[in-house]
Coordinates of C-alpha atoms in Angstrom, one line a residue:
M1 CA -20.2 -21.5 35.0
R2 CA -19.3 -17.7 34.2
G3 CA -16.3 -17.0 31.8
A4 CA -16.4 -13.4 31.3
A5 CA -13.3 -11.5 32.7
V6 CA -14.4 -8.7 35.2
G7 CA -11.8 -6.0 34.0
I8 CA -8.5 -5.2 33.0
F9 CA -6.6 -2.7 35.2
G10 CA -4.1 -1.1 32.6
K11 CA -1.1 -2.0 34.9
K12 CA 1.7 -4.6 34.1
D13 CA -0.2 -8.2 34.3
D14 CA 1.4 -9.7 37.5
S15 CA -0.8 -12.8 36.9
G16 CA 1.2 -14.0 34.0
K17 CA -2.2 -14.8 32.0
G18 CA -5.2 -12.8 31.0
G19 CA -4.3 -9.1 31.7
V20 CA -5.6 -9.0 35.2
E21 CA -3.6 -7.7 38.1
A22 CA -3.4 -10.4 40.7
L23 CA -3.2 -9.4 44.3
E24 CA -2.1 -12.9 45.1
T25 CA -1.7 -16.2 43.4
Y26 CA -2.5 -19.8 44.7
K27 CA -2.4 -23.3 43.2
V28 CA -5.7 -25.3 43.7
I29 CA -7.5 -28.5 42.6
Y30 CA -11.0 -28.7 42.0
K31 CA -13.1 -30.8 44.5
G32 CA -16.8 -30.2 43.2
G33 CA -19.6 -27.8 43.5
L34 CA -20.2 -26.6 40.1
A35 CA -23.4 -28.1 38.3
A36 CA -21.6 -28.4 35.1
L37 CA -18.8 -30.3 36.6
P38 CA -20.1 -32.7 39.3
K39 CA -17.0 -34.7 40.1
A40 CA -13.6 -33.5 41.4
K41 CA -10.7 -33.4 39.2
S42 CA -7.0 -33.4 39.6
G43 CA -5.4 -30.9 37.1
E44 CA -4.0 -27.6 39.0
I45 CA -5.8 -24.4 38.6
R46 CA -4.5 -21.0 39.1
F47 CA -6.7 -19.4 41.9
L48 CA -6.1 -15.4 41.7
L49 CA -7.3 -12.7 44.1
T50 CA -7.9 -9.4 42.3
R51 CA -9.3 -6.3 43.3
E52 CA -12.9 -7.2 42.2
A53 CA -13.1 -10.9 41.7
F54 CA -11.8 -14.3 42.4
E55 CA -10.1 -15.6 39.2
L56 CA -9.7 -19.3 38.6
Q57 CA -7.8 -20.1 35.3
P58 CA -6.8 -23.5 34.0
T59 CA -3.3 -24.5 33.5
I60 CA -1.9 -27.2 31.3
G61 CA -3.0 -30.0 33.8
S62 CA -6.7 -28.4 33.9
K63 CA -7.1 -27.2 30.4
S64 CA -9.2 -30.1 29.3
Y65 CA -12.0 -29.7 31.7
W66 CA -11.7 -26.2 33.4
Q67 CA -13.0 -22.7 31.6
P68 CA -11.7 -19.6 33.0
L69 CA -14.1 -18.6 36.0
T70 CA -14.5 -15.1 37.3
I71 CA -16.7 -15.0 40.7
P72 CA -17.1 -11.2 41.7
Y73 CA -16.8 -10.7 45.3
A74 CA -20.0 -9.1 45.1
D75 CA -21.8 -12.4 44.4
V76 CA -19.9 -14.1 47.2
A77 CA -21.7 -14.9 50.4
D78 CA -18.9 -16.7 52.3
V79 CA -15.6 -18.2 52.1
K80 CA -14.8 -21.0 54.5
I81 CA -11.5 -23.0 55.1
V82 CA -12.4 -26.7 55.9
A83 CA -10.8 -29.8 56.8
R84 CA -9.9 -32.1 53.8
Q85 CA -11.8 -35.5 53.8
M86 CA -9.3 -38.2 54.0
S87 CA -9.9 -41.4 51.9
T88 CA -9.9 -44.8 53.5
L89 CA -6.6 -45.5 51.7
E90 CA -5.0 -42.5 53.0
A91 CA -6.1 -43.3 56.5
V92 CA -4.6 -46.9 56.3
L93 CA -1.3 -45.9 54.8
G94 CA -0.8 -43.0 56.8
G95 CA -1.1 -44.9 60.1
P96 CA -0.8 -42.9 63.2
D97 CA 0.5 -40.0 61.2
A98 CA -2.8 -40.0 59.1
R99 CA -4.1 -37.2 61.4
R100 CA -1.7 -34.8 59.8
L101 CA -3.5 -35.4 56.4
N102 CA -6.8 -34.2 57.8
D103 CA -5.8 -30.5 58.2
S104 CA -7.9 -27.5 57.1
N105 CA -6.5 -27.0 53.6
N106 CA -10.1 -26.9 51.5
I107 CA -11.6 -23.8 50.5
H108 CA -15.4 -23.5 50.1
I109 CA -16.6 -20.4 48.4
E110 CA -20.4 -19.9 48.5
Y111 CA -21.8 -17.7 45.9
L112 CA -24.7 -16.7 43.4
D113 CA -24.0 -18.1 39.8
E114 CA -26.6 -16.4 37.7
S115 CA -28.9 -16.4 40.9
N116 CA -28.2 -20.1 41.7
P117 CA -26.5 -20.7 44.9
T118 CA -22.9 -22.7 44.6
T119 CA -20.5 -23.8 46.6
L120 CA -17.3 -24.1 44.8
R121 CA -15.0 -26.6 46.5
L122 CA -11.2 -26.2 46.2
E123 CA -8.2 -27.8 47.8
M124 CA -5.0 -25.7 48.2
L125 CA -2.0 -27.2 46.3
T126 CA 0.3 -24.1 47.2
G127 CA 2.6 -25.4 50.0
I128 CA 2.9 -28.9 48.8
T129 CA 2.5 -30.9 52.1
V130 CA -0.9 -31.0 53.9
P131 CA 0.4 -28.9 56.9
N132 CA 2.0 -26.3 54.4
Q133 CA -1.0 -26.0 52.5
A134 CA -3.2 -25.7 55.7
A135 CA -0.7 -22.7 56.6
K136 CA -1.4 -21.3 52.8
C137 CA -5.3 -21.4 53.6
R138 CA -4.5 -19.4 56.7
E139 CA -2.4 -17.1 54.8
F140 CA -5.4 -16.7 52.3
E141 CA -7.6 -16.0 55.0
D142 CA -5.3 -13.2 56.5
R143 CA -5.1 -11.6 52.8
L144 CA -9.0 -11.6 52.4
R145 CA -9.0 -9.7 55.7
T146 CA -6.0 -7.3 55.1
L147 CA -7.0 -6.5 51.4
R148 CA -10.5 -5.9 52.7
I149 CA -12.0 -8.5 50.1
R150 CA -14.5 -9.8 52.7
D151 CA -15.9 -6.2 52.9
Q152 CA -17.0 -6.6 49.2
F153 CA -18.9 -9.8 50.0
R154 CA -22.8 -9.5 49.3
A155 CA -24.8 -9.2 52.8
A156 CA -27.0 -11.9 53.7
P157 CA -30.4 -11.6 52.8
A158 CA -32.7 -10.1 55.9
G159 CA -35.5 -12.5 55.7
P160 CA -38.5 -13.1 58.3
P161 CA -37.6 -15.2 61.3
A162 CA -38.6 -18.7 61.2
A163 CA -42.1 -18.8 63.1
G164 CA -41.6 -21.1 66.2
G165 CA -39.7 -23.6 64.2
A166 CA -42.2 -24.8 61.8
D167 CA -39.9 -24.7 59.1
V168 CA -36.9 -26.5 60.9
P169 CA -37.9 -30.1 59.4
S170 CA -37.7 -28.9 55.8
Q171 CA -34.5 -27.0 56.6
I172 CA -33.0 -30.3 57.9
A173 CA -34.4 -32.0 54.8
G174 CA -32.6 -29.5 52.8
L175 CA -29.1 -30.0 54.6
A176 CA -29.5 -33.7 54.1
Q177 CA -30.0 -33.1 50.5
L178 CA -26.6 -31.0 50.3
R179 CA -24.8 -33.4 52.4
D180 CA -26.1 -36.3 50.3
Q181 CA -24.7 -34.3 47.1
G182 CA -21.5 -33.9 48.7
I183 CA -21.7 -30.0 49.2
I184 CA -21.4 -30.2 52.9
S185 CA -19.5 -32.6 55.1
D186 CA -21.6 -34.9 57.6
A187 CA -19.6 -33.1 60.3
E188 CA -21.4 -29.6 58.8
F189 CA -24.6 -31.5 58.6
E190 CA -24.8 -32.7 62.3
T191 CA -23.4 -29.4 63.5
K192 CA -26.3 -27.4 61.4
K193 CA -29.0 -29.9 62.5
A194 CA -28.2 -29.7 66.2
D195 CA -28.4 -26.0 65.9
L196 CA -31.9 -26.1 64.1
L197 CA -33.3 -28.4 66.5
S198 CA -32.1 -26.3 69.6
R199 CA -34.3 -23.7 68.1
M200 CA -37.5 -25.7 68.0

């Protein structure tokens, strides 16, 4: 996990900590994806959009396990907003209204961490209720677009096309591994698998 700051802009510190100008600040919790931190945690993390990077800073609730993390936009392949995974207990206690809890309030950041592909999974806390958190995620996507942050993401490597689908079984096996590690959901696995099988 990278901890070095990307740069100090010499302007008034709008983030409140660390001297980095925040274009936008959100509260999130860690849901997984980092090799050094395999399990989800519940303490709040400050998630900053800066001019050059995503900054994730610990708060009093997360300082026991979270170190400051900087993800330069040039290392980011994609950012996706996905539906949260509802626990069985939430589904039972939520009753007929439980579907409202299964809104898209999770942020997946796919990036290279020291040349290793990584998917950092976060859940939006800003907004308090799940529908409001999902609205904040839509706002977050809008900010990525209007601030032209997505333009700074790294381009997908242009590899040779798969020859006649010969590589499809190994790609499906790789996706199954990602699913088993909790990096992608069952629904994402099934969607990608169907896409790969259609290419055979």
